[in-house]
Every structure is written in C-alpha cells, then in structure tokens.
C-alpha cells in the first residue's frame, strides 16, 4: 500500500510537470509566431508568412493544451485510487488515452473548420493596410479599373487564381505590384457557413483577344460539406501592344 502511495505521488508530480510544460509550450509557440510576424516589415511578406504558417502554429498550440488537459486528468481522484486499488489507476489512464485520441481528431476538425474565418480576417487586414513608398509617402491602392493601365498583360497560363494589388505613390509615381494566389484562400460556404470553400480547379472557356474579353470558369468545392459551385470571371481583353 505504501509502495502504491509513493508511486501515485511521484506520478502526480510528473503529471503536474507535464501540465506546466504543455501550457508553456502552447504559450511560447504562439509568442514565437507573433514575434516572427512582428519582425517582418513588408506587409506582403508578412501576409505570405501568416498565410503559410499561422494555422500550423495555432494547431501546435492547441496540441499543447490537449496534452495539458490529459496530464491534469491523470491526477484526478488520486486519493481515492490509493484506497480503491491500483486497477482504477489503469482505468483512469486508459480513459484518458481514449479521450486524448478523440480530442486530437475533434480539435483538428474544429481548427480546420473554424480558424480559417479568423485567418482570412487577419489576411484581409494585412492586404489592405496602406503601404509606404521608399520616400516615406503613404501609397494608394488602385481600383480594379485603374489597374488595367498599370498591369502588363499576363500569359494565359498565369490567369488561373491570380489576383494583383497595385499600390501607387501619387507624389513620386513609385508603383508596387503584389501578386496573390486565390486558390490558397477559403471563403464562407453558402451551404454550411464554414470557411472551407475553395477553388478546386479552373478552365478558360474563352481566351481573351485584342477585340474581345475572355471568360474564365472557376469551380469551387467545400472541403467540409462537398458543396460545389461554378462562377464565371471576365478576363480583360489583350492590349494592342501585347507581344
């Protein structure tokens, strides 16, 4: 009995250490991510970094919380186990492992379904934050109609899922063109309401010419409910000086 009591006491100590380490890991991984974002000065580079890494780091932090909960659960009712018998220690351990596995898949799905909504808001804010030219002037983001006078014609193969933002310094004429890939981002699904609606594939139904606009068909698919939609996008006609 005394041996069991010593073992359970040591076990609880290890679990509390694991709890502290897991929580510390979650906090540190989020702080590290935000610190990396803070170090990046260019908003486009900041945008690309957040788009590429934020969900992964957030998931690591969630894993730390899940492990912390598992460690805490393995200290629950230890005094009763001492009197009831060690078989309940193994029961508690088995139940905790089962809930740990279930929690892993449940929270993985929740992160995949819900977090993109918050990520897209942050990306939109980064994309629309006014840029500053090398001369220190606040630049203006051009409207879609204004962009046509500044963008050179892009190759037909580059039309797919590509969007451009053009920032202009009206005082000096300095221009910055930023390229974004639409297929990397999720939209709110009209069927289930989750931000799991992405471009699945695209096809050019009518190639643009010098005299006529082209037509691009975008095929969307929800990764949660498998809802599908098709959307037509007009491709601007080619400029007369196109090579």
PDB file of C-alpha atoms in Angstrom, residues 50-203:
ATOM      1  CA  UNK A  50       0.917  34.378 -41.874  1.00  0.00           C
ATOM      2  CA  UNK A  51      -0.856  32.610 -44.727  1.00  0.00           C
ATOM      3  CA  UNK A  52       1.746  29.849 -44.789  1.00  0.00           C
ATOM      4  CA  UNK A  53       2.407  29.266 -41.080  1.00  0.00           C
ATOM      5  CA  UNK A  54      -0.358  30.598 -38.814  1.00  0.00           C
ATOM      6  CA  UNK A  55      -2.734  27.624 -38.905  1.00  0.00           C
ATOM      7  CA  UNK A  56       0.142  25.208 -38.264  1.00  0.00           C
ATOM      8  CA  UNK A  57       1.449  27.142 -35.258  1.00  0.00           C
ATOM      9  CA  UNK A  58      -2.071  27.538 -33.884  1.00  0.00           C
ATOM     10  CA  UNK A  59      -2.604  23.787 -34.179  1.00  0.00           C
ATOM     11  CA  UNK A  60       0.656  23.142 -32.296  1.00  0.00           C
ATOM     12  CA  UNK A  61      -0.605  25.413 -29.505  1.00  0.00           C
ATOM     13  CA  UNK A  62      -3.914  23.536 -29.389  1.00  0.00           C
ATOM     14  CA  UNK A  63      -1.994  20.247 -29.147  1.00  0.00           C
ATOM     15  CA  UNK A  64      -0.167  21.625 -26.130  1.00  0.00           C
ATOM     16  CA  UNK A  65      -3.488  22.439 -24.443  1.00  0.00           C
ATOM     17  CA  UNK A  66      -4.817  18.944 -25.216  1.00  0.00           C
ATOM     18  CA  UNK A  67      -1.720  17.364 -23.666  1.00  0.00           C
ATOM     19  CA  UNK A  68      -2.045  19.656 -20.632  1.00  0.00           C
ATOM     20  CA  UNK A  69      -5.652  18.531 -20.161  1.00  0.00           C
ATOM     21  CA  UNK A  70      -4.554  14.888 -20.397  1.00  0.00           C
ATOM     22  CA  UNK A  71      -1.875  15.423 -17.755  1.00  0.00           C
ATOM     23  CA  UNK A  72      -4.338  17.114 -15.435  1.00  0.00           C
ATOM     24  CA  UNK A  73      -6.898  14.331 -15.921  1.00  0.00           C
ATOM     25  CA  UNK A  74      -4.272  11.798 -14.804  1.00  0.00           C
ATOM     26  CA  UNK A  75      -4.086  13.481 -11.373  1.00  0.00           C
ATOM     27  CA  UNK A  76      -7.841  13.398 -10.805  1.00  0.00           C
ATOM     28  CA  UNK A  77      -9.108  11.491  -7.741  1.00  0.00           C
ATOM     29  CA  UNK A  78      -5.663  10.050  -6.890  1.00  0.00           C
ATOM     30  CA  UNK A  79      -6.529   9.816  -3.180  1.00  0.00           C
ATOM     31  CA  UNK A  80      -9.477   7.561  -3.981  1.00  0.00           C
ATOM     32  CA  UNK A  81      -7.310   5.324  -6.173  1.00  0.00           C
ATOM     33  CA  UNK A  82      -4.983   4.799  -3.214  1.00  0.00           C
ATOM     34  CA  UNK A  83      -7.834   3.304  -1.199  1.00  0.00           C
ATOM     35  CA  UNK A  84      -9.792   1.635  -4.016  1.00  0.00           C
ATOM     36  CA  UNK A  85      -6.870  -0.177  -5.659  1.00  0.00           C
ATOM     37  CA  UNK A  86      -4.368   0.230  -8.487  1.00  0.00           C
ATOM     38  CA  UNK A  87      -6.756  -1.228 -11.054  1.00  0.00           C
ATOM     39  CA  UNK A  88      -8.502   2.165 -11.070  1.00  0.00           C
ATOM     40  CA  UNK A  89      -5.195   3.830 -11.906  1.00  0.00           C
ATOM     41  CA  UNK A  90      -5.078   1.842 -15.151  1.00  0.00           C
ATOM     42  CA  UNK A  91      -8.738   2.532 -15.806  1.00  0.00           C
ATOM     43  CA  UNK A  92      -8.079   6.260 -15.430  1.00  0.00           C
ATOM     44  CA  UNK A  93      -5.039   6.014 -17.687  1.00  0.00           C
ATOM     45  CA  UNK A  94      -6.964   4.108 -20.360  1.00  0.00           C
ATOM     46  CA  UNK A  95      -9.890   6.530 -20.297  1.00  0.00           C
ATOM     47  CA  UNK A  96      -7.505   9.484 -20.540  1.00  0.00           C
ATOM     48  CA  UNK A  97      -5.727   7.987 -23.564  1.00  0.00           C
ATOM     49  CA  UNK A  98      -9.090   7.392 -25.265  1.00  0.00           C
ATOM     50  CA  UNK A  99     -10.192  10.989 -24.666  1.00  0.00           C
ATOM     51  CA  UNK A 100      -6.770  12.210 -25.791  1.00  0.00           C
ATOM     52  CA  UNK A 101      -7.208  10.462 -29.151  1.00  0.00           C
ATOM     53  CA  UNK A 102     -10.795  11.681 -29.507  1.00  0.00           C
ATOM     54  CA  UNK A 103      -9.760  15.223 -28.553  1.00  0.00           C
ATOM     55  CA  UNK A 104      -6.987  15.165 -31.148  1.00  0.00           C
ATOM     56  CA  UNK A 105      -9.369  14.454 -34.032  1.00  0.00           C
ATOM     57  CA  UNK A 106     -12.177  16.669 -32.729  1.00  0.00           C
ATOM     58  CA  UNK A 107      -9.963  19.720 -32.242  1.00  0.00           C
ATOM     59  CA  UNK A 108      -8.149  19.058 -35.513  1.00  0.00           C
ATOM     60  CA  UNK A 109     -11.511  19.287 -37.283  1.00  0.00           C
ATOM     61  CA  UNK A 110     -12.501  22.394 -35.318  1.00  0.00           C
ATOM     62  CA  UNK A 111      -9.243  24.166 -36.199  1.00  0.00           C
ATOM     63  CA  UNK A 112      -9.663  23.225 -39.866  1.00  0.00           C
ATOM     64  CA  UNK A 113     -13.291  24.400 -39.931  1.00  0.00           C
ATOM     65  CA  UNK A 114     -13.409  27.462 -37.675  1.00  0.00           C
ATOM     66  CA  UNK A 115      -9.942  29.019 -37.620  1.00  0.00           C
ATOM     67  CA  UNK A 116      -9.824  29.974 -41.349  1.00  0.00           C
ATOM     68  CA  UNK A 117     -12.559  32.546 -40.625  1.00  0.00           C
ATOM     69  CA  UNK A 118     -10.228  34.416 -38.241  1.00  0.00           C
ATOM     70  CA  UNK A 119      -7.226  33.861 -40.502  1.00  0.00           C
ATOM     71  CA  UNK A 120      -8.962  35.410 -43.514  1.00  0.00           C
ATOM     72  CA  UNK A 121      -9.866  38.495 -41.466  1.00  0.00           C
ATOM     73  CA  UNK A 122      -6.229  38.940 -40.489  1.00  0.00           C
ATOM     74  CA  UNK A 123      -5.034  38.388 -44.063  1.00  0.00           C
ATOM     75  CA  UNK A 124      -7.559  40.908 -45.386  1.00  0.00           C
ATOM     76  CA  UNK A 125      -6.334  43.479 -42.885  1.00  0.00           C
ATOM     77  CA  UNK A 126      -2.700  42.873 -43.878  1.00  0.00           C
ATOM     78  CA  UNK A 127      -3.553  43.063 -47.568  1.00  0.00           C
ATOM     79  CA  UNK A 128      -5.387  46.376 -47.221  1.00  0.00           C
ATOM     80  CA  UNK A 129      -3.022  48.119 -44.800  1.00  0.00           C
ATOM     81  CA  UNK A 130      -1.642  51.194 -46.635  1.00  0.00           C
ATOM     82  CA  UNK A 131       1.877  50.680 -47.955  1.00  0.00           C
ATOM     83  CA  UNK A 132       4.630  53.261 -47.625  1.00  0.00           C
ATOM     84  CA  UNK A 133       6.943  54.101 -50.523  1.00  0.00           C
ATOM     85  CA  UNK A 134      10.760  54.255 -50.154  1.00  0.00           C
ATOM     86  CA  UNK A 135      10.371  58.044 -49.918  1.00  0.00           C
ATOM     87  CA  UNK A 136       8.108  57.651 -46.880  1.00  0.00           C
ATOM     88  CA  UNK A 137       4.838  58.579 -48.603  1.00  0.00           C
ATOM     89  CA  UNK A 138       1.613  56.685 -47.909  1.00  0.00           C
ATOM     90  CA  UNK A 139       0.640  54.850 -51.082  1.00  0.00           C
ATOM     91  CA  UNK A 140      -2.820  54.448 -52.580  1.00  0.00           C
ATOM     92  CA  UNK A 141      -4.322  51.102 -53.579  1.00  0.00           C
ATOM     93  CA  UNK A 142      -5.664  51.336 -57.113  1.00  0.00           C
ATOM     94  CA  UNK A 143      -9.173  50.320 -58.010  1.00  0.00           C
ATOM     95  CA  UNK A 144      -9.781  47.477 -60.438  1.00  0.00           C
ATOM     96  CA  UNK A 145     -10.465  49.855 -63.302  1.00  0.00           C
ATOM     97  CA  UNK A 146      -7.249  51.779 -62.615  1.00  0.00           C
ATOM     98  CA  UNK A 147      -5.163  48.599 -62.511  1.00  0.00           C
ATOM     99  CA  UNK A 148      -5.654  47.965 -66.234  1.00  0.00           C
ATOM    100  CA  UNK A 149      -3.465  50.969 -67.059  1.00  0.00           C
ATOM    101  CA  UNK A 150      -0.586  49.733 -64.902  1.00  0.00           C
ATOM    102  CA  UNK A 151      -0.546  45.957 -65.332  1.00  0.00           C
ATOM    103  CA  UNK A 152       1.213  44.435 -68.267  1.00  0.00           C
ATOM    104  CA  UNK A 153      -0.562  41.567 -69.975  1.00  0.00           C
ATOM    105  CA  UNK A 154      -0.071  38.252 -68.258  1.00  0.00           C
ATOM    106  CA  UNK A 155       0.292  34.933 -70.001  1.00  0.00           C
ATOM    107  CA  UNK A 156      -2.802  32.822 -70.421  1.00  0.00           C
ATOM    108  CA  UNK A 157      -1.388  30.137 -68.117  1.00  0.00           C
ATOM    109  CA  UNK A 158      -0.974  32.698 -65.352  1.00  0.00           C
ATOM    110  CA  UNK A 159      -4.612  33.799 -65.356  1.00  0.00           C
ATOM    111  CA  UNK A 160      -5.681  30.994 -63.040  1.00  0.00           C
ATOM    112  CA  UNK A 161      -6.370  32.006 -59.447  1.00  0.00           C
ATOM    113  CA  UNK A 162      -4.102  35.047 -59.586  1.00  0.00           C
ATOM    114  CA  UNK A 163      -5.040  38.466 -58.285  1.00  0.00           C
ATOM    115  CA  UNK A 164      -2.966  41.632 -58.258  1.00  0.00           C
ATOM    116  CA  UNK A 165      -2.911  44.626 -55.926  1.00  0.00           C
ATOM    117  CA  UNK A 166      -1.228  47.781 -57.193  1.00  0.00           C
ATOM    118  CA  UNK A 167      -0.088  50.463 -54.790  1.00  0.00           C
ATOM    119  CA  UNK A 168       0.876  53.876 -56.167  1.00  0.00           C
ATOM    120  CA  UNK A 169       2.736  56.788 -54.639  1.00  0.00           C
ATOM    121  CA  UNK A 170       0.930  59.726 -56.261  1.00  0.00           C
ATOM    122  CA  UNK A 171       3.710  62.136 -55.315  1.00  0.00           C
ATOM    123  CA  UNK A 172       6.644  60.285 -56.890  1.00  0.00           C
ATOM    124  CA  UNK A 173       4.933  57.795 -59.221  1.00  0.00           C
ATOM    125  CA  UNK A 174       6.530  54.832 -57.421  1.00  0.00           C
ATOM    126  CA  UNK A 175       4.495  51.690 -58.075  1.00  0.00           C
ATOM    127  CA  UNK A 176       4.400  48.382 -56.219  1.00  0.00           C
ATOM    128  CA  UNK A 177       2.628  45.321 -57.638  1.00  0.00           C
ATOM    129  CA  UNK A 178       1.688  42.491 -55.280  1.00  0.00           C
ATOM    130  CA  UNK A 179       0.634  39.071 -56.546  1.00  0.00           C
ATOM    131  CA  UNK A 180      -1.845  36.870 -54.655  1.00  0.00           C
ATOM    132  CA  UNK A 181      -2.997  33.317 -55.342  1.00  0.00           C
ATOM    133  CA  UNK A 182      -6.745  32.985 -54.793  1.00  0.00           C
ATOM    134  CA  UNK A 183      -6.713  29.178 -54.623  1.00  0.00           C
ATOM    135  CA  UNK A 184      -4.773  29.356 -51.325  1.00  0.00           C
ATOM    136  CA  UNK A 185      -7.682  31.023 -49.542  1.00  0.00           C
ATOM    137  CA  UNK A 186     -11.026  29.845 -48.247  1.00  0.00           C
ATOM    138  CA  UNK A 187     -14.369  31.597 -48.493  1.00  0.00           C
ATOM    139  CA  UNK A 188     -17.541  31.113 -46.498  1.00  0.00           C
ATOM    140  CA  UNK A 189     -19.524  28.207 -47.910  1.00  0.00           C
ATOM    141  CA  UNK A 190     -23.070  29.183 -48.895  1.00  0.00           C
ATOM    142  CA  UNK A 191     -24.283  25.746 -47.818  1.00  0.00           C
ATOM    143  CA  UNK A 192     -22.698  25.027 -44.414  1.00  0.00           C
ATOM    144  CA  UNK A 193     -21.445  28.502 -43.476  1.00  0.00           C
ATOM    145  CA  UNK A 194     -17.878  27.424 -42.710  1.00  0.00           C
ATOM    146  CA  UNK A 195     -14.785  28.994 -44.255  1.00  0.00           C
ATOM    147  CA  UNK A 196     -13.943  25.818 -46.148  1.00  0.00           C
ATOM    148  CA  UNK A 197     -14.977  26.899 -49.651  1.00  0.00           C
ATOM    149  CA  UNK A 198     -12.009  26.904 -52.049  1.00  0.00           C
ATOM    150  CA  UNK A 199     -11.229  26.924 -55.751  1.00  0.00           C
ATOM    151  CA  UNK A 200     -10.942  23.314 -56.857  1.00  0.00           C
ATOM    152  CA  UNK A 201      -9.943  23.939 -60.472  1.00  0.00           C
ATOM    153  CA  UNK A 202     -10.391  26.457 -63.269  1.00  0.00           C
ATOM    154  CA  UNK A 203     -10.721  26.434 -67.025  1.00  0.00           C
TER     155      UNK A 203
END
